[in-house]
mmCIF file of C-alpha atoms in Angstrom:
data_model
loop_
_atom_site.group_PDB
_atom_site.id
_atom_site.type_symbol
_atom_site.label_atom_id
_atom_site.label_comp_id
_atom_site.label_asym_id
_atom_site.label_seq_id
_atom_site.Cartn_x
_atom_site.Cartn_y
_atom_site.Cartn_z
ATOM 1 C CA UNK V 1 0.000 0.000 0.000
ATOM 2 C CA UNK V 2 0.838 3.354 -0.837
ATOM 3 C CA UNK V 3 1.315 6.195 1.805
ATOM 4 C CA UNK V 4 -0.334 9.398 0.346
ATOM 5 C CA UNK V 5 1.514 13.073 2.085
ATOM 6 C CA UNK V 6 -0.927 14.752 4.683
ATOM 7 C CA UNK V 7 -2.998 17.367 2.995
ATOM 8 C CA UNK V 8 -1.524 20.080 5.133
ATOM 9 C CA UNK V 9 1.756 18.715 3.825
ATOM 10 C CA UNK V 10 0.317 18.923 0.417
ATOM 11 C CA UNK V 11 -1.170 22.371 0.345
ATOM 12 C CA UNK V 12 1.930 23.892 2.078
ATOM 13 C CA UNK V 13 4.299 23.109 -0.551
ATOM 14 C CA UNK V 14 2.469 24.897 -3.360
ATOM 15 C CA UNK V 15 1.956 28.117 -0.879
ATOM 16 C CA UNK V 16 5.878 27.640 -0.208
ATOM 17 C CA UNK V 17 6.989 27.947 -3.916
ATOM 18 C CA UNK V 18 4.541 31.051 -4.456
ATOM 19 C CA UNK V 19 6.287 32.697 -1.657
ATOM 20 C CA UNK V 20 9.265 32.279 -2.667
ATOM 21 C CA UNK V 21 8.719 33.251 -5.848
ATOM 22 C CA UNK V 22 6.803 36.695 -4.517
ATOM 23 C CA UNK V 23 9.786 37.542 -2.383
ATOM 24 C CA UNK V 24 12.049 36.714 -5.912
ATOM 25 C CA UNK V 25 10.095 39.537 -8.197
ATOM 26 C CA UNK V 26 9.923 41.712 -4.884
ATOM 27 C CA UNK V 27 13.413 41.587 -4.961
ATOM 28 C CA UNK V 28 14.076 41.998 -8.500
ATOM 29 C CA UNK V 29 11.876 44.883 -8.881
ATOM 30 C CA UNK V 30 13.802 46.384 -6.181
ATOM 31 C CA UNK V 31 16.913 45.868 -7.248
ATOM 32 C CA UNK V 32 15.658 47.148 -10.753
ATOM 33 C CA UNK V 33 13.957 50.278 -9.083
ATOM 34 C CA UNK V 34 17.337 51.038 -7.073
ATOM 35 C CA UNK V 35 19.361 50.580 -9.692
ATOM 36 C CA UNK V 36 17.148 52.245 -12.655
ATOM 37 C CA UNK V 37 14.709 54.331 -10.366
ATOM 38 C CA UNK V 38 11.776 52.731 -12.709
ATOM 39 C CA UNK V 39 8.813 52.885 -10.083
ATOM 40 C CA UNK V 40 9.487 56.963 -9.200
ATOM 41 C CA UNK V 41 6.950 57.787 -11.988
ATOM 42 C CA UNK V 42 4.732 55.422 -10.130
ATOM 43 C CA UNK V 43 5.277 56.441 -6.919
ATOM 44 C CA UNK V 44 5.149 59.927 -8.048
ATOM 45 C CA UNK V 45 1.404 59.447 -8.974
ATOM 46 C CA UNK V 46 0.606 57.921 -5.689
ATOM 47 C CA UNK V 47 1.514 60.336 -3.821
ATOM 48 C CA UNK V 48 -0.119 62.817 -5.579
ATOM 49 C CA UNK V 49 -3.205 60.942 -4.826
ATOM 50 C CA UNK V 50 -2.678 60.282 -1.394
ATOM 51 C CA UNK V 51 -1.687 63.822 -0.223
ATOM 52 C CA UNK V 52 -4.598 65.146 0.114
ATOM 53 C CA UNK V 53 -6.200 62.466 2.053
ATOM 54 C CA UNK V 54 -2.888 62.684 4.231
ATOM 55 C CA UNK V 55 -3.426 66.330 4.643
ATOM 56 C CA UNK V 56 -7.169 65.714 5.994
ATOM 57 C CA UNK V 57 -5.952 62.810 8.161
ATOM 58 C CA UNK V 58 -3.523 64.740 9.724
ATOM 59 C CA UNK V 59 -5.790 67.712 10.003
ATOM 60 C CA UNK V 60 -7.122 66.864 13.611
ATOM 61 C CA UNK V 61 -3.584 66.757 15.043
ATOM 62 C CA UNK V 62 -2.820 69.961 13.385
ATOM 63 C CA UNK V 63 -5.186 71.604 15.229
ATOM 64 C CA UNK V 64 -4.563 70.221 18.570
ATOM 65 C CA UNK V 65 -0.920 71.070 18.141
ATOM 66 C CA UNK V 66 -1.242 74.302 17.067
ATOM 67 C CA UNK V 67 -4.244 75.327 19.759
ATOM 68 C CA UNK V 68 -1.856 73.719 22.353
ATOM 69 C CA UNK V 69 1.069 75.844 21.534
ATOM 70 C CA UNK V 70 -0.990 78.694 21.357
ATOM 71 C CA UNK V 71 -2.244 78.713 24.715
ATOM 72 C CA UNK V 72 1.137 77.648 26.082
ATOM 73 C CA UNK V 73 2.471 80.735 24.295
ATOM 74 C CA UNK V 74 0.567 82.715 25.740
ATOM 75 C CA UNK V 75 0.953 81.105 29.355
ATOM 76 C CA UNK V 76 4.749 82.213 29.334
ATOM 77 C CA UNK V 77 4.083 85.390 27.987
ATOM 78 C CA UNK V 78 1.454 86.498 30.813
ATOM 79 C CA UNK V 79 4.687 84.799 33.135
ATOM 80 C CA UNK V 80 7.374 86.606 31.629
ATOM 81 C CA UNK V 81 5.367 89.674 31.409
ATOM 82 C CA UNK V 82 4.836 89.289 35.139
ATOM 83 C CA UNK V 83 8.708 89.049 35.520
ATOM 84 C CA UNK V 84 9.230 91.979 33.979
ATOM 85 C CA UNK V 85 6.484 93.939 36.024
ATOM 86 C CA UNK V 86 8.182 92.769 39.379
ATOM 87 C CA UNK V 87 11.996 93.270 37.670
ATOM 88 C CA UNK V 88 10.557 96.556 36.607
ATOM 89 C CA UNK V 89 9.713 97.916 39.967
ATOM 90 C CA UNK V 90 13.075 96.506 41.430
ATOM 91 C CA UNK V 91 14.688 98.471 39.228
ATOM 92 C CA UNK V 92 12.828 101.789 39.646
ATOM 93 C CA UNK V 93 13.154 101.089 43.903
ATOM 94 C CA UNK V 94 16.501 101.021 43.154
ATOM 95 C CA UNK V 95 16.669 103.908 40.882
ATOM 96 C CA UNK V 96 14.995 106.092 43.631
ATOM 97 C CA UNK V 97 17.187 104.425 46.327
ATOM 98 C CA UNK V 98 20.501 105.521 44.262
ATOM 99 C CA UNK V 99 19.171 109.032 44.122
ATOM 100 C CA UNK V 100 18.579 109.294 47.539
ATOM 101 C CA UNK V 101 22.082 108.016 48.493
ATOM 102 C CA UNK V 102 23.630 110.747 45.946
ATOM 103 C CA UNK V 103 21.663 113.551 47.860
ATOM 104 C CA UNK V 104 22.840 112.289 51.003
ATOM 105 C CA UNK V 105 25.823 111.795 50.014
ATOM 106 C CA UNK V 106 26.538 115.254 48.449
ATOM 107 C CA UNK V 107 24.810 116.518 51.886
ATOM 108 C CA UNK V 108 27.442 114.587 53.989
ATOM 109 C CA UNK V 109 30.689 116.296 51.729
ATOM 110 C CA UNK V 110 28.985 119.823 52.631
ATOM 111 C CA UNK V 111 28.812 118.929 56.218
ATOM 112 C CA UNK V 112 32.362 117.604 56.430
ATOM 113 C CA UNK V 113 33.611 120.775 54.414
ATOM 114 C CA UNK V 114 31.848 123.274 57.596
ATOM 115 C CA UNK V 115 32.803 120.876 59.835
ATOM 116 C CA UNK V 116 36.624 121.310 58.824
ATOM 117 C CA UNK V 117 36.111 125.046 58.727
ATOM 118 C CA UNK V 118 34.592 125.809 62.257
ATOM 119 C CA UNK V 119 36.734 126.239 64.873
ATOM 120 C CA UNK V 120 35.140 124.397 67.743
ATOM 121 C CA UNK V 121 33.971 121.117 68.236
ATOM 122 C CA UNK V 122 31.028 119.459 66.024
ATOM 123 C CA UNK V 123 29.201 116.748 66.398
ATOM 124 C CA UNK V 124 27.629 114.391 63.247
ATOM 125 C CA UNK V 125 23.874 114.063 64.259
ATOM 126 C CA UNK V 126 21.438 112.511 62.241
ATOM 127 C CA UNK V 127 17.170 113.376 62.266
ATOM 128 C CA UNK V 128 15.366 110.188 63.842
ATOM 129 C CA UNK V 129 11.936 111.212 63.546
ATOM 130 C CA UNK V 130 9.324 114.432 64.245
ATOM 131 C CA UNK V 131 7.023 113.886 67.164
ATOM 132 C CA UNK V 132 3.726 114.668 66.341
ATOM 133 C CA UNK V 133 2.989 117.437 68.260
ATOM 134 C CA UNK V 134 0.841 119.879 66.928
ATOM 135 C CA UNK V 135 2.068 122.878 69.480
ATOM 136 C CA UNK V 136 5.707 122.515 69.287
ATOM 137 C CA UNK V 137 7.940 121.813 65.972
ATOM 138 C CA UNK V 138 10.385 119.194 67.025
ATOM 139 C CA UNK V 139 13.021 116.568 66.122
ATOM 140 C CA UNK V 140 15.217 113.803 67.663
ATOM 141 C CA UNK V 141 18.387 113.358 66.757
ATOM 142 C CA UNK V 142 20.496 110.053 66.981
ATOM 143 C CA UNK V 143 23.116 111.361 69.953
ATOM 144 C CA UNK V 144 22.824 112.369 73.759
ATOM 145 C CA UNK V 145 24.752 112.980 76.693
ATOM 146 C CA UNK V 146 26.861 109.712 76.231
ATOM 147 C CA UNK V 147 28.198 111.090 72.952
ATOM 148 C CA UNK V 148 28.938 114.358 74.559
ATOM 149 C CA UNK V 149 26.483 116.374 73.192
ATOM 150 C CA UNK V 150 24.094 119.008 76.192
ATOM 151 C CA UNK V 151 21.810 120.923 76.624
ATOM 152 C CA UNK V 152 21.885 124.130 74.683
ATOM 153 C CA UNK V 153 23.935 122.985 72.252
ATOM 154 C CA UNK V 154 23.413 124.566 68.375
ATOM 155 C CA UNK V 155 22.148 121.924 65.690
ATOM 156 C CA UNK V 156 22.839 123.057 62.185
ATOM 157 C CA UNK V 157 23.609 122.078 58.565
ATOM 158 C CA UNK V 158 25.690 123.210 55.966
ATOM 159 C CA UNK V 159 23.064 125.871 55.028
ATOM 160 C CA UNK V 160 22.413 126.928 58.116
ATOM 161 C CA UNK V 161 20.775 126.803 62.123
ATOM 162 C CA UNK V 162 18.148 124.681 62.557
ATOM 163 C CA UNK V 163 17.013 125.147 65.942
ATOM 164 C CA UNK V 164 18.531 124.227 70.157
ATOM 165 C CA UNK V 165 19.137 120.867 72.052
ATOM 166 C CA UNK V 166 16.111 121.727 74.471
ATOM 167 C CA UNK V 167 16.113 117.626 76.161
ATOM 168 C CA UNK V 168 18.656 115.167 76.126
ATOM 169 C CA UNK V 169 18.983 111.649 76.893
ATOM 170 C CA UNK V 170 21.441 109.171 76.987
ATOM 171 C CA UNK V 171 21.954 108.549 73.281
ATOM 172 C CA UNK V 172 19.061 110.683 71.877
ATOM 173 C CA UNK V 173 17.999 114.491 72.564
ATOM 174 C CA UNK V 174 14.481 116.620 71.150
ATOM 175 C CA UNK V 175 16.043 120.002 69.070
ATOM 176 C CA UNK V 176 13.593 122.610 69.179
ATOM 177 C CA UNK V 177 13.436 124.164 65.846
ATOM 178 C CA UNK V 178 13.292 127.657 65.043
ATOM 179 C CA UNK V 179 9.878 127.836 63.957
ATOM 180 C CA UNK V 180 8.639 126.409 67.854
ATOM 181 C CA UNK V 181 6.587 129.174 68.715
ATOM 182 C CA UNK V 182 8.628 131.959 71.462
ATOM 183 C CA UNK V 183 11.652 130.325 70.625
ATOM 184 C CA UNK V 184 14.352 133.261 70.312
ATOM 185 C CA UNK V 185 17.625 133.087 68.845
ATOM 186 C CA UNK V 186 19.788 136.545 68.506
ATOM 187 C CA UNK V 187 20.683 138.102 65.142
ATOM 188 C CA UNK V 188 22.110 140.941 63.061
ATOM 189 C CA UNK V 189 21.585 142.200 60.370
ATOM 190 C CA UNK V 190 24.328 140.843 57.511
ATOM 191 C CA UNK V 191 24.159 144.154 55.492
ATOM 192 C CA UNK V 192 24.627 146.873 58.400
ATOM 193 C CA UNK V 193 25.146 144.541 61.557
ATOM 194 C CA UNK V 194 21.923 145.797 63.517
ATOM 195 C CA UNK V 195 21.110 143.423 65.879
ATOM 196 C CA UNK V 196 17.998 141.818 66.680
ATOM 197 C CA UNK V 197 16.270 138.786 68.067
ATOM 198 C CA UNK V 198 14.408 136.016 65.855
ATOM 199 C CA UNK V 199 11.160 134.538 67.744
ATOM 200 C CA UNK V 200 9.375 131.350 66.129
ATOM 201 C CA UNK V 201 5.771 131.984 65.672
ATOM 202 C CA UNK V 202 4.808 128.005 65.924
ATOM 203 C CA UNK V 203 4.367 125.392 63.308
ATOM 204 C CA UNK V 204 3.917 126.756 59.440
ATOM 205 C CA UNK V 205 4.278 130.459 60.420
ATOM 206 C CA UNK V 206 6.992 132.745 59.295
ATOM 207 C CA UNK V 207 9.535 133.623 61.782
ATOM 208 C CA UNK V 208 9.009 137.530 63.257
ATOM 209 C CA UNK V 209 11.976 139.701 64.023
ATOM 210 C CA UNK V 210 10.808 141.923 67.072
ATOM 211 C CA UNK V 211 12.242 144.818 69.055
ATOM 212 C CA UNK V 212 13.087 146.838 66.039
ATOM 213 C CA UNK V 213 11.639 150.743 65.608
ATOM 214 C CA UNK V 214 10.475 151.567 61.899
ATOM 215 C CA UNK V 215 13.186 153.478 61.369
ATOM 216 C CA UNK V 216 15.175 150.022 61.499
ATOM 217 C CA UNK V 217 17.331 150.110 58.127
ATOM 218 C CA UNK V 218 15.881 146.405 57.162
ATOM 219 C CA UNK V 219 14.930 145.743 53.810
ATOM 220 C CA UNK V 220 13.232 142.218 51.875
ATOM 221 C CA UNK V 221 15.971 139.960 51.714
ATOM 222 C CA UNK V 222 18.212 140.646 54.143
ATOM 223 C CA UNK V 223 20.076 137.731 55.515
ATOM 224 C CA UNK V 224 20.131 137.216 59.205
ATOM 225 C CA UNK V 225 23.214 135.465 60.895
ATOM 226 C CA UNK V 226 23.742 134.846 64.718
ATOM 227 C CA UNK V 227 25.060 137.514 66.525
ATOM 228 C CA UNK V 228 26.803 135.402 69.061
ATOM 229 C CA UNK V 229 25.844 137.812 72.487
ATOM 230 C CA UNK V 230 24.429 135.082 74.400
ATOM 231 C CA UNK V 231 27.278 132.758 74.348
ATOM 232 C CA UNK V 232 25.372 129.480 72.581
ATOM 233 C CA UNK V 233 25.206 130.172 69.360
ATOM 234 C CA UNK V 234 28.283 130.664 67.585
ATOM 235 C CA UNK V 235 28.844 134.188 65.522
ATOM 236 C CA UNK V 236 28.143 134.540 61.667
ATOM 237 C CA UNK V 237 25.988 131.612 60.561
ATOM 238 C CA UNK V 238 23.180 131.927 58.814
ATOM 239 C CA UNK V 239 19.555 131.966 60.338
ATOM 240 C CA UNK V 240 16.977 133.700 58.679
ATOM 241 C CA UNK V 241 15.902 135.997 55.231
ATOM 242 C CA UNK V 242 13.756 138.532 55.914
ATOM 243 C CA UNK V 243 10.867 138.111 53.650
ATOM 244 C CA UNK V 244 8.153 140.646 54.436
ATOM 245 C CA UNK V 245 7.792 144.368 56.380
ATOM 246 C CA UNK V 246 5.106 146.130 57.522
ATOM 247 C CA UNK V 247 5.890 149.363 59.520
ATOM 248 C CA UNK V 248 3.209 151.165 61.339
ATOM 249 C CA UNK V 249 4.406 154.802 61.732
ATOM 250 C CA UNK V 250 1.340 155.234 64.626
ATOM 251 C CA UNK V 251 2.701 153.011 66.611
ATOM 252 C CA UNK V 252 6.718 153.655 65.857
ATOM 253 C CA UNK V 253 6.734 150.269 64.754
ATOM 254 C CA UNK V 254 7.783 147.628 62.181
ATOM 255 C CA UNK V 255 6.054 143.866 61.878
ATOM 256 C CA UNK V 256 9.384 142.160 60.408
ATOM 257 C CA UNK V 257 8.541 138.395 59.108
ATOM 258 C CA UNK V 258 11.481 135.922 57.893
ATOM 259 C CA UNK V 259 11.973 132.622 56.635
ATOM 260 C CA UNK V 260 14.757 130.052 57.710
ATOM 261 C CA UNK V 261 17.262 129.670 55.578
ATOM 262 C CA UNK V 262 17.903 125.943 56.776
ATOM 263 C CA UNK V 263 16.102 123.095 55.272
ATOM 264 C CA UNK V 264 14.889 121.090 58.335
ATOM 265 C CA UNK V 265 12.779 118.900 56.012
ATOM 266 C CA UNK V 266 15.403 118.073 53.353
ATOM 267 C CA UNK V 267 18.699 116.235 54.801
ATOM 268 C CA UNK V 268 18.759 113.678 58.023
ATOM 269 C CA UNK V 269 22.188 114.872 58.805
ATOM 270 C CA UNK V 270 23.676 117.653 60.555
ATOM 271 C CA UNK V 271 26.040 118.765 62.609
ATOM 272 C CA UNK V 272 25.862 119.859 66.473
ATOM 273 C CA UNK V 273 27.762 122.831 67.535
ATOM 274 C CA UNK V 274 29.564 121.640 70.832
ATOM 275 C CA UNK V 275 30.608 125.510 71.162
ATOM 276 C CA UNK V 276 31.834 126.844 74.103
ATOM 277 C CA UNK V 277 32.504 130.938 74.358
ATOM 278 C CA UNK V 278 34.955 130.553 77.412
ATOM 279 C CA UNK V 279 37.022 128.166 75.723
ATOM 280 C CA UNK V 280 36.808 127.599 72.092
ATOM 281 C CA UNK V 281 38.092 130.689 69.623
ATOM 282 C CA UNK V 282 35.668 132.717 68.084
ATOM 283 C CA UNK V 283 34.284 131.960 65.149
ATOM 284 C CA UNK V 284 35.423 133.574 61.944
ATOM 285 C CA UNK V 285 33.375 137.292 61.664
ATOM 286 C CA UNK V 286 30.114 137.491 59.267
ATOM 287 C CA UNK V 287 31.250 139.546 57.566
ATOM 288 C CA UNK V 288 34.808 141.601 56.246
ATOM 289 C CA UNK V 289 35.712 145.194 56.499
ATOM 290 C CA UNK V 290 33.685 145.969 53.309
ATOM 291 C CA UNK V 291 30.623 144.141 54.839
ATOM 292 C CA UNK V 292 30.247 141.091 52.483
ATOM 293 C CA UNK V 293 29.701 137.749 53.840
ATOM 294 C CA UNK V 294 31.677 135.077 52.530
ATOM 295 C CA UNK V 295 29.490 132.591 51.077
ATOM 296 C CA UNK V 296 31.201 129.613 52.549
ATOM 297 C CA UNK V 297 29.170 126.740 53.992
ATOM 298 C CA UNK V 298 26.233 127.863 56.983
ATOM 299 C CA UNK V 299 27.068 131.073 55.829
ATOM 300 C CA UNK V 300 25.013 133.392 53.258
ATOM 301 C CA UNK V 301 25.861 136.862 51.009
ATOM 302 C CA UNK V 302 23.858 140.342 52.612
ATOM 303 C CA UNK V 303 21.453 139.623 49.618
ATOM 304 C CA UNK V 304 19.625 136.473 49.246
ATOM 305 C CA UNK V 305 19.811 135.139 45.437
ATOM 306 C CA UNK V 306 17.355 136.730 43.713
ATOM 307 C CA UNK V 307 16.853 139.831 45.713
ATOM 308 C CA UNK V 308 19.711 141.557 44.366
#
């Protein structure tokens, strides 16, 4: 008896040789497409066909990407734009911060020039704060008794006086300003050395020079320095311009109103006068023989600018 193949055995052999001879014209027609580039034109048409399609395939994807990087976009620009708010306002803080330290700066050079040219003691202060006190004008200052400073002592600036050490502690003291109302500081006259006394009229009234008749040879813009006859204030700085007369020839007369020349609301620093009449030399006169005042620091001309 015969023994007839399985039919899987049968059928595969068939399926085998087509296979192989697929994979055979596969490769030949690759080979011959490699080497001659004959399917391009074929290809070519394809994909002419399919691009469209491909294009409205893809066209969902498209849209996600492109909404995605859109709102991503504009995610990091609303960030960066906050960035450069904040950066922004660090800059301009520091802007304003390297102005202030110029001013200051330029103020401390003008104290340390009158502070050279003085000849008595001084003592760097700086303004802590103004009480808020609605009668009295005020200020504390950083020093006291255990930096040597007392009572009565001048506080000034390069322009000028700014008012009396009227209560000290141990490392802080209140100045009474000149514009605290009745407080009196003696004067003369820059132009003609009359002499007079400055009273402070209280807080945001002009200062009044009193005692004077209206014959007094005072005119607008006189400058007022410190006459030095009560033995606190040192001679020849600057206190006062006069800035308004009224004279009342009835009465024999004269309503004399001045400003401070002194910025108390400008610079923190200044300088405290530790003067001392028995013991320190006097300081340099107001004025010279032909009655012009030197226009060195806390010191003024006979005309304020402007005036002339």
């Amino acid at each position: 008896m015969r023994h007839s193949a399985p039919p899987l055995f049968r059928q595969g052999i068939p399926a085998l040789l087509k296979l192989i001879v697929c994979l055979s014209i596969s490769i030949a027609l690759m080979l011959i497409d490699f080497r001659f580039k004959a399917l391009d034109p074929i290809r070519n048409n394809v994909n002419w066909i399919l691009r469209p399609l491909e294009y409205v395939m893809m066209m969902p994807r498209n849209i996600y990407e492109s909404s995605s990087e859109y709102f991503t976009t504009r995610g990091t620009l609303d960030q960066e734009n906050q960035t450069l708010k904040v950066r922004q306002a660090e800059l301009s803080l520091l802007a304003n911060q390297s102005e202030f330290l110029m001013v200051e700066n330029q103020n401390l050079r003008q104290l340390m020039t009158l502070q050279k040219q003085v000849p008595f003691k001084t003592l760097p202060v700086e303004i802590l704060f103004n009480p808020i006190n609605p009668i009295s004008q005020r200020i504390v200052v950083n020093r006291g008794s255990e930096d040597g400073l007392k009572l009565g002592n001048p506080i000034a600036n390069d322009a000028g006086i700014l008012g009396q050490v009227v209560r000290i502690y141990d490392h802080s003291a209140e100045v009474s300003l000149l514009e605290d109302r009745d407080f009196a500081v003696p004067v003369q006259v820059a132009r003609n050395g009359l002499r007079a006394a400055v009273f402070g009229a209280g807080r945001g009234n002009p200062l009044e020079l009193r005692y004077l008749p209206v014959a007094s040879d005072l005119e607008v813009g006189d400058i007022l320095l410190t006459s030095g006859i009560d033995g606190v204030y040192p001679p020849g700085f600057a206190v006062a311009v006069i800035s308004k007369i009224e004279r009342n020839l009835d009465k024999n007369s004269s309503n004399v109103f001045c400003t401070p020349i002194a910025p108390v609301n400008r610079y923190r620093q200044a300088l405290a006068f530790l003067y001392d009449p028995k013991f320190d030399a006097k300081a340099p006169s107001a004025s010279d023989k032909s009655g012009v005042v030197t226009n060195a620091p806390g010191r003024r001309q006979t005309r304020a600018r402007g005036m002339q």
